[in-house]
Amino acid sequence: MTTNIRRGNIPNAPSGVGPYLDEVYTLKGFFGDWAMIYRSQNVGHPSEWSNPDLMNLGTDTNLLKPTDLTDPAGAPMPLLKGEGVQISLSRRSKVSPFLEKNSDNHQIRFYHRGEFELQTELGPLDVKAGDFVVIPIGMMFREVPKTSDNAIVIFETRAPIRPAEELWDSVGLTFTATDYTLMEVPTPKPGTKEEIAVRTEVRVKLRDEYEKLVFDFNPLKDVVGWLGDPVIYKFNVWNVPGMGSSHGFLPPPSGAVLIGDDRSFFFTVQMPRPFPNVPAPDGSYGAPAHRNDYDEFWFNHRSQNAEETEGHMWRLPPTVVHPGLKRPPEYPQNPVERIQECKLNFDTRARLSWTKEATQAFFQDPHTAVYTSLYGAHIGILPEQALRHVKK
């Protein structure tokens, strides 16, 4: 639908900052019709809620202990579940006595802390903090830890995972802000006869249950070559640029790195945005309040201004406004330095719900924590500074 309607008092441009709180409402995630609403009160702060799935809530993954933290045969801890989507935490510290195969879903495995040799059917990959690896459904793998303090956030999706550049290709644009030629694919490294001839168990996730297959050889060591598409690949978050405009904020899909082939989800890496050069009231720095019909997941990977928030995880439901944080634009100080801030964002059509295990580390005061934990470092400023910019 053509955007051609204005009603009431429009105090500033949608990209700007003014005397009122602004809230953008969108349909189809961020891909459908939209409306920018200017209001005097913050509807991101209900005083009561009857169900945790209604509210912006977060958990501190540093306090959670999946069974694979201490048991080599342990498993990741599911934290959020929805139709065709699951988000889990692994803290594997020792190599497992089996290979793994997910026969239910495709995976994005994000390495928040630690270093591993990721053995796959197509060859090994060395992975470290900041890397994420796409592993398609049914492919066998094993993570061999090189460190003991590890954390992996695992995104499972029923929809196949595609590079987001295909979204731009579909409308005839060449979009090279994210350089996908930096992705790394595995190269086979065949084992010796002795390494191949090892009885090997494979733990298979099938219909959300763990089953097993047993081979008289190691299926990760006998592959000598492969050709075709990059079905397994690695990318690093620090190769993804922050997206912005001369006026300020752009919505998350502009920085999408991976998408579902049916657009049922998109996976973005959120880096600090470029500083806008249009002054207030038409320009601003930071995001407006927002709500739409998708579930939003956020994960703090790196925060130089609030290191205590690293590992914090948030689910922002479509039922309540996600509080925004805008301030007038300003130029960065010289010399320019890279701000060490990085968040993961996963938006999905699926309706997510917290697991009982995740609630053990919930933040007790979500109204304050949504700013000090999530938004406090979202735009690269200290949490206490962020609170001063918030209108309650």
PDB file of C-alpha atoms in Angstrom, residues 47-326:
ATOM      1  CA  SER A  47       2.312  -2.406  35.698  1.00  0.00           C
ATOM      2  CA  GLU A  48       1.058  -6.022  35.679  1.00  0.00           C
ATOM      3  CA  TRP A  49       1.058  -9.010  33.338  1.00  0.00           C
ATOM      4  CA  SER A  50      -0.683 -12.371  33.714  1.00  0.00           C
ATOM      5  CA  ASN A  51       1.697 -14.461  31.603  1.00  0.00           C
ATOM      6  CA  PRO A  52       5.483 -14.165  31.082  1.00  0.00           C
ATOM      7  CA  ASP A  53       4.919 -14.610  27.336  1.00  0.00           C
ATOM      8  CA  LEU A  54       3.248 -11.172  27.307  1.00  0.00           C
ATOM      9  CA  MET A  55       6.201  -9.205  28.660  1.00  0.00           C
ATOM     10  CA  ASN A  56       9.673  -8.068  27.624  1.00  0.00           C
ATOM     11  CA  LEU A  57      11.797 -10.406  29.760  1.00  0.00           C
ATOM     12  CA  GLY A  58      15.455 -11.384  29.812  1.00  0.00           C
ATOM     13  CA  THR A  59      17.709 -13.992  31.353  1.00  0.00           C
ATOM     14  CA  ASP A  60      21.401 -14.113  32.248  1.00  0.00           C
ATOM     15  CA  THR A  61      22.851 -17.126  30.460  1.00  0.00           C
ATOM     16  CA  ASN A  62      26.046 -16.888  32.528  1.00  0.00           C
ATOM     17  CA  LEU A  63      24.054 -18.320  35.449  1.00  0.00           C
ATOM     18  CA  LEU A  64      22.639 -21.285  33.525  1.00  0.00           C
ATOM     19  CA  LYS A  65      24.287 -24.699  33.587  1.00  0.00           C
ATOM     20  CA  PRO A  66      23.354 -27.102  30.782  1.00  0.00           C
ATOM     21  CA  THR A  67      24.254 -30.721  31.484  1.00  0.00           C
ATOM     22  CA  ASP A  68      27.007 -30.621  28.853  1.00  0.00           C
ATOM     23  CA  LEU A  69      28.913 -28.174  31.079  1.00  0.00           C
ATOM     24  CA  THR A  70      30.147 -31.025  33.275  1.00  0.00           C
ATOM     25  CA  ASP A  71      29.003 -34.221  31.536  1.00  0.00           C
ATOM     26  CA  PRO A  72      30.609 -35.078  28.151  1.00  0.00           C
ATOM     27  CA  ALA A  73      27.415 -36.983  27.304  1.00  0.00           C
ATOM     28  CA  GLY A  74      25.242 -34.055  28.386  1.00  0.00           C
ATOM     29  CA  ALA A  75      23.030 -31.893  26.193  1.00  0.00           C
ATOM     30  CA  PRO A  76      22.311 -28.203  25.551  1.00  0.00           C
ATOM     31  CA  MET A  77      19.604 -26.477  27.618  1.00  0.00           C
ATOM     32  CA  PRO A  78      16.524 -25.325  25.634  1.00  0.00           C
ATOM     33  CA  LEU A  79      15.625 -21.741  26.555  1.00  0.00           C
ATOM     34  CA  LEU A  80      12.961 -20.660  24.062  1.00  0.00           C
ATOM     35  CA  LYS A  81      10.601 -22.806  22.009  1.00  0.00           C
ATOM     36  CA  GLY A  82       8.101 -22.108  19.250  1.00  0.00           C
ATOM     37  CA  GLU A  83       6.585 -23.811  16.226  1.00  0.00           C
ATOM     38  CA  GLY A  84       9.548 -24.771  14.022  1.00  0.00           C
ATOM     39  CA  VAL A  85      12.046 -22.808  16.173  1.00  0.00           C
ATOM     40  CA  GLN A  86      14.121 -23.570  19.258  1.00  0.00           C
ATOM     41  CA  ILE A  87      16.913 -21.568  20.917  1.00  0.00           C
ATOM     42  CA  SER A  88      19.262 -23.402  23.289  1.00  0.00           C
ATOM     43  CA  LEU A  89      22.456 -22.857  25.256  1.00  0.00           C
ATOM     44  CA  SER A  90      25.455 -25.208  25.239  1.00  0.00           C
ATOM     45  CA  ARG A  91      28.450 -24.826  27.546  1.00  0.00           C
ATOM     46  CA  ARG A  92      30.298 -27.951  26.461  1.00  0.00           C
ATOM     47  CA  SER A  93      33.709 -28.179  28.152  1.00  0.00           C
ATOM     48  CA  LYS A  94      34.770 -31.689  27.063  1.00  0.00           C
ATOM     49  CA  VAL A  95      34.480 -33.586  23.799  1.00  0.00           C
ATOM     50  CA  SER A  96      31.396 -35.788  23.547  1.00  0.00           C
ATOM     51  CA  PRO A  97      31.637 -39.585  23.201  1.00  0.00           C
ATOM     52  CA  PHE A  98      29.386 -39.369  20.115  1.00  0.00           C
ATOM     53  CA  LEU A  99      28.843 -37.393  16.932  1.00  0.00           C
ATOM     54  CA  GLU A 100      25.716 -35.270  16.574  1.00  0.00           C
ATOM     55  CA  LYS A 101      23.030 -35.137  13.888  1.00  0.00           C
ATOM     56  CA  ASN A 102      19.870 -33.019  13.956  1.00  0.00           C
ATOM     57  CA  SER A 103      17.193 -34.688  11.832  1.00  0.00           C
ATOM     58  CA  ASP A 104      14.516 -32.154  12.843  1.00  0.00           C
ATOM     59  CA  ASN A 105      15.963 -28.737  12.085  1.00  0.00           C
ATOM     60  CA  HIS A 106      18.658 -26.660  10.453  1.00  0.00           C
ATOM     61  CA  GLN A 107      21.040 -24.882  12.832  1.00  0.00           C
ATOM     62  CA  ILE A 108      22.920 -21.644  13.351  1.00  0.00           C
ATOM     63  CA  ARG A 109      25.537 -22.268  16.046  1.00  0.00           C
ATOM     64  CA  PHE A 110      26.891 -19.002  17.489  1.00  0.00           C
ATOM     65  CA  TYR A 111      30.119 -19.210  19.490  1.00  0.00           C
ATOM     66  CA  HIS A 112      29.811 -16.627  22.255  1.00  0.00           C
ATOM     67  CA  ARG A 113      32.825 -17.824  24.274  1.00  0.00           C
ATOM     68  CA  GLY A 114      35.585 -20.362  23.771  1.00  0.00           C
ATOM     69  CA  GLU A 115      37.444 -22.062  20.940  1.00  0.00           C
ATOM     70  CA  PHE A 116      36.659 -25.371  19.232  1.00  0.00           C
ATOM     71  CA  GLU A 117      37.601 -27.605  16.380  1.00  0.00           C
ATOM     72  CA  LEU A 118      34.253 -28.184  14.716  1.00  0.00           C
ATOM     73  CA  GLN A 119      34.459 -31.516  12.908  1.00  0.00           C
ATOM     74  CA  THR A 120      31.878 -31.948  10.122  1.00  0.00           C
ATOM     75  CA  GLU A 121      31.193 -34.393   7.327  1.00  0.00           C
ATOM     76  CA  LEU A 122      32.690 -31.883   4.882  1.00  0.00           C
ATOM     77  CA  GLY A 123      35.810 -31.246   6.935  1.00  0.00           C
ATOM     78  CA  PRO A 124      36.922 -29.399  10.071  1.00  0.00           C
ATOM     79  CA  LEU A 125      36.556 -25.713  10.937  1.00  0.00           C
ATOM     80  CA  ASP A 126      38.414 -23.855  13.691  1.00  0.00           C
ATOM     81  CA  VAL A 127      35.881 -21.634  15.460  1.00  0.00           C
ATOM     82  CA  LYS A 128      36.276 -18.941  18.103  1.00  0.00           C
ATOM     83  CA  ALA A 129      34.196 -16.326  19.904  1.00  0.00           C
ATOM     84  CA  GLY A 130      32.232 -14.269  17.385  1.00  0.00           C
ATOM     85  CA  ASP A 131      31.939 -17.032  14.766  1.00  0.00           C
ATOM     86  CA  PHE A 132      28.646 -18.542  13.710  1.00  0.00           C
ATOM     87  CA  VAL A 133      28.298 -21.694  11.638  1.00  0.00           C
ATOM     88  CA  VAL A 134      25.340 -22.832   9.562  1.00  0.00           C
ATOM     89  CA  ILE A 135      24.783 -26.609   9.683  1.00  0.00           C
ATOM     90  CA  PRO A 136      21.908 -27.973   7.572  1.00  0.00           C
ATOM     91  CA  ILE A 137      19.493 -30.648   8.686  1.00  0.00           C
ATOM     92  CA  GLY A 138      20.906 -34.174   8.870  1.00  0.00           C
ATOM     93  CA  MET A 139      24.623 -33.272   8.696  1.00  0.00           C
ATOM     94  CA  MET A 140      26.853 -34.952  11.301  1.00  0.00           C
ATOM     95  CA  PHE A 141      29.312 -32.947  13.399  1.00  0.00           C
ATOM     96  CA  ARG A 142      31.247 -32.890  16.664  1.00  0.00           C
ATOM     97  CA  GLU A 143      32.661 -29.974  18.669  1.00  0.00           C
ATOM     98  CA  VAL A 144      36.076 -30.589  20.205  1.00  0.00           C
ATOM     99  CA  PRO A 145      36.670 -27.905  22.888  1.00  0.00           C
ATOM    100  CA  LYS A 146      40.059 -26.217  23.067  1.00  0.00           C
ATOM    101  CA  THR A 147      38.993 -24.148  26.090  1.00  0.00           C
ATOM    102  CA  SER A 148      36.928 -24.848  29.207  1.00  0.00           C
ATOM    103  CA  ASP A 149      34.877 -21.637  29.639  1.00  0.00           C
ATOM    104  CA  ASN A 150      32.601 -21.996  26.617  1.00  0.00           C
ATOM    105  CA  ALA A 151      29.160 -20.812  25.551  1.00  0.00           C
ATOM    106  CA  ILE A 152      27.283 -21.578  22.330  1.00  0.00           C
ATOM    107  CA  VAL A 153      23.842 -20.199  21.438  1.00  0.00           C
ATOM    108  CA  ILE A 154      22.071 -22.652  19.127  1.00  0.00           C
ATOM    109  CA  PHE A 155      19.261 -21.537  16.806  1.00  0.00           C
ATOM    110  CA  GLU A 156      17.203 -24.392  15.326  1.00  0.00           C
ATOM    111  CA  THR A 157      14.823 -23.649  12.455  1.00  0.00           C
ATOM    112  CA  ARG A 158      12.583 -25.885  10.387  1.00  0.00           C
ATOM    113  CA  ALA A 159      12.960 -23.500   7.455  1.00  0.00           C
ATOM    114  CA  PRO A 160      16.200 -23.825   5.470  1.00  0.00           C
ATOM    115  CA  ILE A 161      18.736 -21.062   6.175  1.00  0.00           C
ATOM    116  CA  ARG A 162      19.870 -18.793   3.351  1.00  0.00           C
ATOM    117  CA  PRO A 163      22.347 -15.876   3.102  1.00  0.00           C
ATOM    118  CA  ALA A 164      20.343 -12.657   3.325  1.00  0.00           C
ATOM    119  CA  GLU A 165      21.959 -11.302   0.152  1.00  0.00           C
ATOM    120  CA  GLU A 166      19.350 -13.405  -1.670  1.00  0.00           C
ATOM    121  CA  LEU A 167      16.704 -11.043  -0.281  1.00  0.00           C
ATOM    122  CA  TRP A 168      18.339  -8.176  -2.138  1.00  0.00           C
ATOM    123  CA  ASP A 169      18.973 -10.269  -5.243  1.00  0.00           C
ATOM    124  CA  SER A 170      15.245 -11.037  -5.389  1.00  0.00           C
ATOM    125  CA  VAL A 171      14.434  -7.366  -6.016  1.00  0.00           C
ATOM    126  CA  GLY A 172      17.260  -6.797  -8.479  1.00  0.00           C
ATOM    127  CA  LEU A 173      19.681  -4.950  -6.210  1.00  0.00           C
ATOM    128  CA  THR A 174      23.365  -5.608  -5.701  1.00  0.00           C
ATOM    129  CA  PHE A 175      24.032  -5.252  -1.987  1.00  0.00           C
ATOM    130  CA  THR A 176      27.624  -5.610  -0.859  1.00  0.00           C
ATOM    131  CA  ALA A 177      27.664  -4.063   2.618  1.00  0.00           C
ATOM    132  CA  THR A 178      28.188  -7.549   4.040  1.00  0.00           C
ATOM    133  CA  ASP A 179      30.960  -9.319   2.146  1.00  0.00           C
ATOM    134  CA  TYR A 180      29.883 -12.948   1.922  1.00  0.00           C
ATOM    135  CA  THR A 181      33.113 -13.881   0.164  1.00  0.00           C
ATOM    136  CA  LEU A 182      34.615 -13.827   3.684  1.00  0.00           C
ATOM    137  CA  MET A 183      32.624 -16.939   4.616  1.00  0.00           C
ATOM    138  CA  GLU A 184      34.745 -20.015   5.240  1.00  0.00           C
ATOM    139  CA  VAL A 185      33.767 -23.506   4.119  1.00  0.00           C
ATOM    140  CA  PRO A 186      35.305 -26.742   5.407  1.00  0.00           C
ATOM    141  CA  THR A 187      37.940 -28.714   3.501  1.00  0.00           C
ATOM    142  CA  PRO A 188      38.090 -32.485   4.040  1.00  0.00           C
ATOM    143  CA  LYS A 189      40.953 -33.766   6.147  1.00  0.00           C
ATOM    144  CA  PRO A 190      40.815 -37.553   5.809  1.00  0.00           C
ATOM    145  CA  GLY A 191      41.943 -39.555   8.804  1.00  0.00           C
ATOM    146  CA  THR A 192      44.365 -42.433   8.897  1.00  0.00           C
ATOM    147  CA  LYS A 193      43.093 -45.991   8.535  1.00  0.00           C
ATOM    148  CA  GLU A 194      43.244 -46.276  12.307  1.00  0.00           C
ATOM    149  CA  GLU A 195      41.258 -43.051  12.829  1.00  0.00           C
ATOM    150  CA  ILE A 196      38.615 -44.163  10.338  1.00  0.00           C
ATOM    151  CA  ALA A 197      38.242 -47.692  11.701  1.00  0.00           C
ATOM    152  CA  VAL A 198      36.711 -46.582  15.017  1.00  0.00           C
ATOM    153  CA  ARG A 199      33.256 -47.703  16.153  1.00  0.00           C
ATOM    154  CA  THR A 200      31.309 -44.437  16.352  1.00  0.00           C
ATOM    155  CA  GLU A 201      28.003 -43.515  17.943  1.00  0.00           C
ATOM    156  CA  VAL A 202      25.893 -40.691  16.525  1.00  0.00           C
ATOM    157  CA  ARG A 203      23.352 -38.948  18.765  1.00  0.00           C
ATOM    158  CA  VAL A 204      20.394 -38.091  16.536  1.00  0.00           C
ATOM    159  CA  LYS A 205      17.760 -35.524  17.413  1.00  0.00           C
ATOM    160  CA  LEU A 206      14.547 -36.962  15.951  1.00  0.00           C
ATOM    161  CA  ARG A 207      11.054 -35.616  16.712  1.00  0.00           C
ATOM    162  CA  ASP A 208      12.566 -33.673  19.602  1.00  0.00           C
ATOM    163  CA  GLU A 209      13.967 -36.828  21.202  1.00  0.00           C
ATOM    164  CA  TYR A 210      17.523 -38.176  21.271  1.00  0.00           C
ATOM    165  CA  GLU A 211      18.076 -41.462  19.407  1.00  0.00           C
ATOM    166  CA  LYS A 212      21.299 -43.083  18.205  1.00  0.00           C
ATOM    167  CA  LEU A 213      22.997 -44.644  15.211  1.00  0.00           C
ATOM    168  CA  VAL A 214      26.194 -46.698  15.414  1.00  0.00           C
ATOM    169  CA  PHE A 215      28.756 -47.130  12.636  1.00  0.00           C
ATOM    170  CA  ASP A 216      31.799 -49.392  12.464  1.00  0.00           C
ATOM    171  CA  PHE A 217      33.803 -46.367  11.271  1.00  0.00           C
ATOM    172  CA  ASN A 218      34.046 -42.616  11.928  1.00  0.00           C
ATOM    173  CA  PRO A 219      31.863 -40.810   9.311  1.00  0.00           C
ATOM    174  CA  LEU A 220      33.717 -37.524   9.919  1.00  0.00           C
ATOM    175  CA  LYS A 221      37.103 -39.002   8.985  1.00  0.00           C
ATOM    176  CA  ASP A 222      36.422 -40.957   5.773  1.00  0.00           C
ATOM    177  CA  VAL A 223      35.416 -38.094   3.414  1.00  0.00           C
ATOM    178  CA  VAL A 224      38.161 -37.278   0.872  1.00  0.00           C
ATOM    179  CA  GLY A 225      36.411 -34.504  -1.101  1.00  0.00           C
ATOM    180  CA  TRP A 226      33.172 -32.720  -1.903  1.00  0.00           C
ATOM    181  CA  LEU A 227      31.770 -30.232  -4.434  1.00  0.00           C
ATOM    182  CA  GLY A 228      28.576 -28.245  -4.695  1.00  0.00           C
ATOM    183  CA  ASP A 229      27.001 -25.394  -2.742  1.00  0.00           C
ATOM    184  CA  PRO A 230      28.319 -24.081   0.617  1.00  0.00           C
ATOM    185  CA  VAL A 231      25.865 -26.044   2.753  1.00  0.00           C
ATOM    186  CA  ILE A 232      28.128 -25.716   5.823  1.00  0.00           C
ATOM    187  CA  TYR A 233      29.857 -22.390   6.299  1.00  0.00           C
ATOM    188  CA  LYS A 234      31.350 -20.108   8.936  1.00  0.00           C
ATOM    189  CA  PHE A 235      31.146 -16.325   9.247  1.00  0.00           C
ATOM    190  CA  ASN A 236      32.350 -13.897  11.905  1.00  0.00           C
ATOM    191  CA  VAL A 237      30.204 -11.139  13.402  1.00  0.00           C
ATOM    192  CA  TRP A 238      32.985  -8.545  13.157  1.00  0.00           C
ATOM    193  CA  ASN A 239      32.800  -8.770   9.364  1.00  0.00           C
ATOM    194  CA  VAL A 240      29.225  -7.408   9.451  1.00  0.00           C
ATOM    195  CA  PRO A 241      28.936  -3.588   9.220  1.00  0.00           C
ATOM    196  CA  GLY A 242      26.493  -1.495  11.238  1.00  0.00           C
ATOM    197  CA  MET A 243      23.735  -0.057   9.052  1.00  0.00           C
ATOM    198  CA  GLY A 244      22.363   3.476   9.225  1.00  0.00           C
ATOM    199  CA  SER A 245      21.357   6.498   7.183  1.00  0.00           C
ATOM    200  CA  SER A 246      22.018  10.235   7.158  1.00  0.00           C
ATOM    201  CA  HIS A 247      18.911  10.621   9.343  1.00  0.00           C
ATOM    202  CA  GLY A 248      19.580   7.771  11.747  1.00  0.00           C
ATOM    203  CA  PHE A 249      18.088   4.383  12.494  1.00  0.00           C
ATOM    204  CA  LEU A 250      17.285   1.670   9.947  1.00  0.00           C
ATOM    205  CA  PRO A 251      15.124  -1.343  10.940  1.00  0.00           C
ATOM    206  CA  PRO A 252      16.839  -4.673  11.725  1.00  0.00           C
ATOM    207  CA  PRO A 253      16.237  -6.412   8.352  1.00  0.00           C
ATOM    208  CA  SER A 254      18.596  -3.885   6.751  1.00  0.00           C
ATOM    209  CA  GLY A 255      21.388  -5.653   8.619  1.00  0.00           C
ATOM    210  CA  ALA A 256      20.116  -9.205   8.124  1.00  0.00           C
ATOM    211  CA  VAL A 257      22.857 -11.776   7.500  1.00  0.00           C
ATOM    212  CA  LEU A 258      20.737 -14.945   7.277  1.00  0.00           C
ATOM    213  CA  ILE A 259      17.054 -15.496   6.462  1.00  0.00           C
ATOM    214  CA  GLY A 260      14.622 -18.403   6.248  1.00  0.00           C
ATOM    215  CA  ASP A 261      13.954 -19.307   2.650  1.00  0.00           C
ATOM    216  CA  ASP A 262      10.256 -18.679   3.375  1.00  0.00           C
ATOM    217  CA  ARG A 263      11.084 -15.432   5.225  1.00  0.00           C
ATOM    218  CA  SER A 264       9.737 -16.949   8.444  1.00  0.00           C
ATOM    219  CA  PHE A 265      12.789 -15.588  10.296  1.00  0.00           C
ATOM    220  CA  PHE A 266      15.801 -13.366   9.855  1.00  0.00           C
ATOM    221  CA  PHE A 267      19.083 -13.411  11.758  1.00  0.00           C
ATOM    222  CA  THR A 268      20.927 -10.114  12.120  1.00  0.00           C
ATOM    223  CA  VAL A 269      24.217  -9.011  13.639  1.00  0.00           C
ATOM    224  CA  GLN A 270      23.718  -5.587  15.207  1.00  0.00           C
ATOM    225  CA  MET A 271      26.827  -3.411  15.293  1.00  0.00           C
ATOM    226  CA  PRO A 272      26.878   0.272  16.343  1.00  0.00           C
ATOM    227  CA  ARG A 273      25.174   2.366  13.685  1.00  0.00           C
ATOM    228  CA  PRO A 274      26.921   5.141  11.739  1.00  0.00           C
ATOM    229  CA  PHE A 275      26.484   8.604  13.238  1.00  0.00           C
ATOM    230  CA  PRO A 276      23.774  10.544  11.312  1.00  0.00           C
ATOM    231  CA  ASN A 277      24.590  13.982   9.929  1.00  0.00           C
ATOM    232  CA  VAL A 278      21.063  15.460  10.002  1.00  0.00           C
ATOM    233  CA  PRO A 279      20.408  17.326  13.276  1.00  0.00           C
ATOM    234  CA  ALA A 280      17.276  17.006  15.411  1.00  0.00           C
ATOM    235  CA  PRO A 281      14.342  17.194  15.059  1.00  0.00           C
ATOM    236  CA  ASP A 282      14.629  15.310  11.718  1.00  0.00           C
ATOM    237  CA  GLY A 283      17.665  13.235  12.674  1.00  0.00           C
ATOM    238  CA  SER A 284      18.287  11.078  15.752  1.00  0.00           C
ATOM    239  CA  TYR A 285      20.545   8.379  17.118  1.00  0.00           C
ATOM    240  CA  GLY A 286      18.983   5.179  18.422  1.00  0.00           C
ATOM    241  CA  ALA A 287      15.792   3.220  17.854  1.00  0.00           C
ATOM    242  CA  PRO A 288      12.129   4.171  18.265  1.00  0.00           C
ATOM    243  CA  ALA A 289       9.823   2.063  20.371  1.00  0.00           C
ATOM    244  CA  HIS A 290       8.434  -0.759  18.301  1.00  0.00           C
ATOM    245  CA  ARG A 291       5.925  -3.600  18.065  1.00  0.00           C
ATOM    246  CA  ASN A 292       4.910  -5.944  15.288  1.00  0.00           C
ATOM    247  CA  ASP A 293       3.627  -9.467  14.668  1.00  0.00           C
ATOM    248  CA  TYR A 294       7.024 -11.212  14.964  1.00  0.00           C
ATOM    249  CA  ASP A 295       8.773 -12.476  18.090  1.00  0.00           C
ATOM    250  CA  GLU A 296      12.121 -10.777  18.712  1.00  0.00           C
ATOM    251  CA  PHE A 297      15.138 -12.415  20.323  1.00  0.00           C
ATOM    252  CA  TRP A 298      18.228 -10.444  21.398  1.00  0.00           C
ATOM    253  CA  PHE A 299      21.577 -11.657  22.717  1.00  0.00           C
ATOM    254  CA  ASN A 300      24.439  -9.508  24.033  1.00  0.00           C
ATOM    255  CA  HIS A 301      27.715 -10.839  22.680  1.00  0.00           C
ATOM    256  CA  ARG A 302      30.099  -7.939  23.329  1.00  0.00           C
ATOM    257  CA  SER A 303      29.664  -4.699  25.276  1.00  0.00           C
ATOM    258  CA  GLN A 304      32.742  -2.660  26.091  1.00  0.00           C
ATOM    259  CA  ASN A 305      30.680  -0.118  28.057  1.00  0.00           C
ATOM    260  CA  ALA A 306      28.800  -2.695  30.125  1.00  0.00           C
ATOM    261  CA  GLU A 307      30.744  -5.949  30.163  1.00  0.00           C
ATOM    262  CA  GLU A 308      28.480  -7.320  32.894  1.00  0.00           C
ATOM    263  CA  THR A 309      25.675  -7.528  30.312  1.00  0.00           C
ATOM    264  CA  GLU A 310      27.548  -9.904  27.998  1.00  0.00           C
ATOM    265  CA  GLY A 311      25.598 -13.160  27.748  1.00  0.00           C
ATOM    266  CA  HIS A 312      22.250 -11.529  28.561  1.00  0.00           C
ATOM    267  CA  MET A 313      19.372 -12.866  26.467  1.00  0.00           C
ATOM    268  CA  TRP A 314      15.997 -11.217  25.812  1.00  0.00           C
ATOM    269  CA  ARG A 315      12.693 -12.166  24.247  1.00  0.00           C
ATOM    270  CA  LEU A 316      10.506  -9.243  23.166  1.00  0.00           C
ATOM    271  CA  PRO A 317       6.976 -10.504  22.335  1.00  0.00           C
ATOM    272  CA  PRO A 318       4.559  -9.001  19.809  1.00  0.00           C
ATOM    273  CA  THR A 319       2.031  -8.304  22.590  1.00  0.00           C
ATOM    274  CA  VAL A 320       3.816  -5.342  24.231  1.00  0.00           C
ATOM    275  CA  VAL A 321       5.835  -2.399  22.928  1.00  0.00           C
ATOM    276  CA  HIS A 322       9.602  -2.803  22.903  1.00  0.00           C
ATOM    277  CA  PRO A 323      10.778   0.407  24.596  1.00  0.00           C
ATOM    278  CA  GLY A 324      12.808   2.674  22.351  1.00  0.00           C
ATOM    279  CA  LEU A 325      15.760   4.899  23.074  1.00  0.00           C
ATOM    280  CA  LYS A 326      16.460   7.945  20.924  1.00  0.00           C
TER     281      LYS A 326
END
